[in-house]
XYZ file of C-alpha atoms in Angstrom:
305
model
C 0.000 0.000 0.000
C 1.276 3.759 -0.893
C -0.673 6.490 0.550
C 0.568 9.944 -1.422
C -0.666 13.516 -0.742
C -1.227 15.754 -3.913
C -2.226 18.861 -4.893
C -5.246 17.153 -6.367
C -6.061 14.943 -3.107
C -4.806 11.873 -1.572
C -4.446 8.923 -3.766
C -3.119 5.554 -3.539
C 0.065 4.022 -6.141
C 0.143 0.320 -7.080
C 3.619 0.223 -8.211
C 6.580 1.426 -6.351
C 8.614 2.637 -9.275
C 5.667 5.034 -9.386
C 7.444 6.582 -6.532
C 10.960 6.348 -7.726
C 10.878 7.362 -11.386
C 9.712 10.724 -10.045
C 12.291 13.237 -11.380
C 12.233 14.864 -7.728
C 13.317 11.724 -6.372
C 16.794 10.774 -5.107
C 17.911 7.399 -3.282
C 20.474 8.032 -1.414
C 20.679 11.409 0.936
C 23.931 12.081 2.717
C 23.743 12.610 6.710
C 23.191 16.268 7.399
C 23.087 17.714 3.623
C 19.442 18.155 3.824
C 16.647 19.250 6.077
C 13.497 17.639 6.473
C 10.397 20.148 5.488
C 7.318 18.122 5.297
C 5.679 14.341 4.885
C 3.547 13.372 1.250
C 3.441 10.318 1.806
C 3.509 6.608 3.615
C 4.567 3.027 2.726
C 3.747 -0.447 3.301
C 4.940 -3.418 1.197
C 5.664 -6.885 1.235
C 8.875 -6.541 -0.567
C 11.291 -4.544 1.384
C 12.815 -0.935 0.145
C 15.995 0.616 1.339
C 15.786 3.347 3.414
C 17.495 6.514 1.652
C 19.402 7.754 4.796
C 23.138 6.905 3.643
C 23.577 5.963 7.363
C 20.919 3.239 7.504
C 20.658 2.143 3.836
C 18.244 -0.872 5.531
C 15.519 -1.993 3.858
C 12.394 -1.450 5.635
C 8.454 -2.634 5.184
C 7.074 0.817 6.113
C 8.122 4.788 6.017
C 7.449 7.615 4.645
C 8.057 9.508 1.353
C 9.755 12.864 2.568
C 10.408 16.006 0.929
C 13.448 18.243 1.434
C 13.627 21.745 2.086
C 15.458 21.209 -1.237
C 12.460 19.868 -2.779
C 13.945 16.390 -3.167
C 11.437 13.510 -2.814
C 12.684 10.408 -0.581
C 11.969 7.610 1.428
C 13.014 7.191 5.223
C 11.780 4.011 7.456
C 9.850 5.212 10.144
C 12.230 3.984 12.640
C 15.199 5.920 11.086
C 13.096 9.073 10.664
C 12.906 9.219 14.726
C 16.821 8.327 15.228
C 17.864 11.004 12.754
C 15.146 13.920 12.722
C 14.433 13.165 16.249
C 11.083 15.239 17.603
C 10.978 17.188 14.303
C 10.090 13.875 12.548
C 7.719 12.597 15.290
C 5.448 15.427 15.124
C 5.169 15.413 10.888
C 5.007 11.770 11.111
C 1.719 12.052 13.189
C 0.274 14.707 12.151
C 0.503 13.005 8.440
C -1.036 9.334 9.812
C -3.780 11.491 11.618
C -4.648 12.994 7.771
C -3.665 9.623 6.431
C -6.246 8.207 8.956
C -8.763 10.941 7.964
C -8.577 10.043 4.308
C -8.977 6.711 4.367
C -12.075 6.433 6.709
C -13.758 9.155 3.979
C -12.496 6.395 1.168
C -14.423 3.425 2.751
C -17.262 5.721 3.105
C -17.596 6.701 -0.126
C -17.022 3.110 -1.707
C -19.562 2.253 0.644
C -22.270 5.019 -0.778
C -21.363 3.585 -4.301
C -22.361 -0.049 -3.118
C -25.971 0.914 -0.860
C -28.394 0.304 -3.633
C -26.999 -3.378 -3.951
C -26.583 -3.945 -0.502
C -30.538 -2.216 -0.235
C -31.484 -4.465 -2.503
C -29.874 -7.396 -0.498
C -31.967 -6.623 2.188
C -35.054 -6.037 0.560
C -35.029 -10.266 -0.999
C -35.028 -11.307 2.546
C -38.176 -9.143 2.764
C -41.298 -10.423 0.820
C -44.998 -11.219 1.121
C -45.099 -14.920 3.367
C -42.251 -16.998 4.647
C -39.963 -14.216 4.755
C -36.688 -13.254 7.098
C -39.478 -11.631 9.571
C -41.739 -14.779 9.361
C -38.845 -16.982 10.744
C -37.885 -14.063 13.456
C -41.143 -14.324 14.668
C -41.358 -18.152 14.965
C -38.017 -18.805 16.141
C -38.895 -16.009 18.741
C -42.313 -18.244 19.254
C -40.695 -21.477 20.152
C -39.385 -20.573 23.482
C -43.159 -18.464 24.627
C -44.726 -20.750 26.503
C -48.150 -18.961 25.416
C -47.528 -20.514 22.000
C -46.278 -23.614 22.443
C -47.047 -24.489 25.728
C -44.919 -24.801 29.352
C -42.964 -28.341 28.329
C -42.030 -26.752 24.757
C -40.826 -23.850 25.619
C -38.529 -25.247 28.121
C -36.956 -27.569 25.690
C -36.522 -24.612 23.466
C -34.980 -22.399 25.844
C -32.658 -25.738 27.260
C -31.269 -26.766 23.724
C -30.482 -22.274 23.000
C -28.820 -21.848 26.206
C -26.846 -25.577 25.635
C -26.823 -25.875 22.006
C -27.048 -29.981 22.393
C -28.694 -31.054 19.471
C -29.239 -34.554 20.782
C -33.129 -34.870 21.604
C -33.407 -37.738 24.586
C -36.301 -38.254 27.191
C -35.888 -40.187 30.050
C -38.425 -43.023 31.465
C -38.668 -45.336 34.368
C -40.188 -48.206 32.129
C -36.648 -50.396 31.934
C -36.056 -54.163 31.698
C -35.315 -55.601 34.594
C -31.816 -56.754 34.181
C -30.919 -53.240 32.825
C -32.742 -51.811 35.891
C -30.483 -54.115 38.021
C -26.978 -53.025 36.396
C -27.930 -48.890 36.453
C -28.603 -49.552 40.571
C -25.539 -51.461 40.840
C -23.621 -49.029 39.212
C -24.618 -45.361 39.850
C -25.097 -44.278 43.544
C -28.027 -41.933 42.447
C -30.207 -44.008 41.863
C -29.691 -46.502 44.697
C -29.946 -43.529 46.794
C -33.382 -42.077 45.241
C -34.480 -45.749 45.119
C -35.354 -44.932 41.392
C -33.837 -45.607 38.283
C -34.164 -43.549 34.542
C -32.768 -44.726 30.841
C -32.559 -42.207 28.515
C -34.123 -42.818 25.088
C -33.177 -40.893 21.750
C -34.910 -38.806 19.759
C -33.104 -37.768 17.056
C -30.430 -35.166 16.589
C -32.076 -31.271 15.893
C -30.744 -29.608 13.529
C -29.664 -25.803 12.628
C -30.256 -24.934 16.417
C -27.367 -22.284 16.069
C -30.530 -19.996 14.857
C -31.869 -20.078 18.945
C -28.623 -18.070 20.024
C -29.321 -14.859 20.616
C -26.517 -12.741 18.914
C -28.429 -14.568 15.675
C -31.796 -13.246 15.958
C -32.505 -12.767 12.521
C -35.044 -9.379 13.167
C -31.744 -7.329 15.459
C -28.837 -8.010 12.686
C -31.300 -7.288 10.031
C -32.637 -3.393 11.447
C -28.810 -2.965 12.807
C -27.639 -3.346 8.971
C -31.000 -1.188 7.991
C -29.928 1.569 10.136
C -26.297 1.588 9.048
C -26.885 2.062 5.860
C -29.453 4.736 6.798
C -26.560 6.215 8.801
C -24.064 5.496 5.928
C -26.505 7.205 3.531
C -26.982 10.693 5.444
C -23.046 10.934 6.730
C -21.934 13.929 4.579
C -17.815 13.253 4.853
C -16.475 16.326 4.402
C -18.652 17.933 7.331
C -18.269 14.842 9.968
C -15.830 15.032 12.867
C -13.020 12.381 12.659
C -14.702 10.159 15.629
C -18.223 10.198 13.477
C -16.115 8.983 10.446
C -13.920 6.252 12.341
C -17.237 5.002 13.709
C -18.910 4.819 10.086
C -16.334 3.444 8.327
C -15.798 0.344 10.758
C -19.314 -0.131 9.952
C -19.370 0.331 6.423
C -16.452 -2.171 6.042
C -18.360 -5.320 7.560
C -21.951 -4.345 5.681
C -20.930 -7.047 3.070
C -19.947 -9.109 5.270
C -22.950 -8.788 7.674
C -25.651 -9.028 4.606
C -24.093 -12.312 3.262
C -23.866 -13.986 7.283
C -27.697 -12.578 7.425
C -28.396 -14.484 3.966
C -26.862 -17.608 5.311
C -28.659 -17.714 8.440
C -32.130 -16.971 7.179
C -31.482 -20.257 5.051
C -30.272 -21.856 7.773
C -33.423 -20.485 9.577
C -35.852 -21.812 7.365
C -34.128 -25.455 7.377
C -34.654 -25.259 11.181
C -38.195 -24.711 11.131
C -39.150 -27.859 8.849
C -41.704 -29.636 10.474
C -39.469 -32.414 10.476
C -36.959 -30.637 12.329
C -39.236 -29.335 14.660
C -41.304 -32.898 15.149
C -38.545 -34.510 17.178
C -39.875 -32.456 20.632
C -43.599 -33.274 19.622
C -42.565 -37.052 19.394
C -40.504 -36.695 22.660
C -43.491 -34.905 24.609
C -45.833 -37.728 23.858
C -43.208 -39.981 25.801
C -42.719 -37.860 28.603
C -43.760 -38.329 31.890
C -46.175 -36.243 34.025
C -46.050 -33.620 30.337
C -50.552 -32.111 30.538
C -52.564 -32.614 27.264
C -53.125 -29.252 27.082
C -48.711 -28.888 26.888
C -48.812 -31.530 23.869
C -51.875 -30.160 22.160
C -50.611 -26.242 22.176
C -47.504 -27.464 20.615
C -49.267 -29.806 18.169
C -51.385 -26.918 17.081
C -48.360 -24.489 16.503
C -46.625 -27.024 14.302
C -50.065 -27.067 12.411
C -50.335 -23.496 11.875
C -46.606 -23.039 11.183
């Protein structure tokens, strides 16, 4: 990466022998021939440049691109600017990153402004008439309310979000009686209680990631709405720095954010297949001491779903 400062506004090179074939520029400045007068410009590369001090001549990942009070262009590593230039260099050198800093954050915005009716548009497929992103928000949401699905549900919900097991097991008292003998004889709990449970599976649930709640599909989707609401009305040449830093670190995940939202919505949808969701009604009708009215509430939300 090479951050310049122009007449014509910042920009950013590809090439380094964009730097170097500048007629201003020399490579090699003798110790004490020249004064420093002022920072264009900053480096960062994979392939290592020397550093034009003739008393380093290192070859450094980062610097800056100097100009002379002679007005000749060069490059110093940022460590040998500070031994040589001392204080002098220290203050230029931050005062340019702070600009540096400033510029980019207005860059990110802009591309961002460019990309909003795409990443609108994004948004706006998860949104349609019927089984839509809100649809499965709501029903997820649904599953652990006991007033929709009943007490026993709900629970079960709420148990497999907090412990994301996906293995769906019910326990019952009704065991053979040599097993019975061998679970006494070898767990202390139950000899103790006088009672002894086996624990029957299910089936495996799938998708239950969806229950956490940093994935509830109806939050990500309005925080994404409102940054780009936010990214929309910034004007960037009127926000303070700290407004800018703050929009730009959330302009640069909006991609990022739209395509996790797209995946999870899917993901979602798989979840709430009756199938998927049929495992607790089969392991409430083999529960003990679970009410009819528990089993029917669920029964009916499964038929409305």
């Amino acid at each position: 990466m090479i951050f310049l400062k122009t007449e014509n506004g910042p920009i950013k090179l590809d090439k380094w022998d964009e730097v170097t074939s500048k007629p201003s520029f020399v490579s090699k400045i003798p110790k004490g021939e020249h004064q420093l007068d002022k920072i264009i410009g900053y480096y960062e590369v994979k392939d290592k440049v020397h550093c034009s001090l003739s008393t380093c001549n290192q070859p450094h990942n980062k610097g800056y691109i100097v100009v002379t009070t002679e007005n000749i262009e060069s490059i110093i590593g940022n460590s040998c600017g500070k031994n040589i230039f001392g204080v002098e260099f220290e203050s230029l050198a931050s005062d340019f990153d702070k600009f540096r800093a400033h510029e980019e954050r207005k860059a990110i915005i802009l591309q961002g402004k460019k990309s909003l009716p795409i990443w609108r548009e994004s948004l706006e497929l998860l949104r349609f008439k019927g089984r839509d992103i809100l649809w499965a928000a709501i029903n997820i949401e649904r599953l652990c309310n006991a007033n929709y699905v009943g007490r026993t549900a709900a629970n079960e919900f709420r148990n497999i979000a907090k412990n994301q097991n996906p293995d769906i097991t019910y326990d019952t008292t009704n065991i053979d009686k040599k097993l019975k003998a061998l679970l006494f004889e070898f767990n202390k709990n139950f000899r103790d209680s006088g009672e002894a449970f086996q624990s029957i599976s299910v089936g495996k649930m799938q998708y239950i990631h969806v229950l956490l709640p940093e994935n509830n599909l109806k939050n990500l989707h309005s925080s994404i709405y409102e940054d780009l609401k936010l990214l929309d009305g910034v004007l960037v040449d009127e926000a303070s720095s700290p407004l800018l830093l703050e929009i730009s670190i959330r302009t640069n995940t909006i991609k990022t954010r739209i395509n996790e939202l797209s995946q999870l919505f899917k993901d979602a949808k798989q979840f709430l297949q009756r199938k998927n969701l049929n495992l607790i009604n089969e392991k409430l009708k083999k529960m003990e001491n679970v009410t009819s009215e528990d089993k029917e509430s669920y029964s009916a939300f499964l038929n409305i779903l």
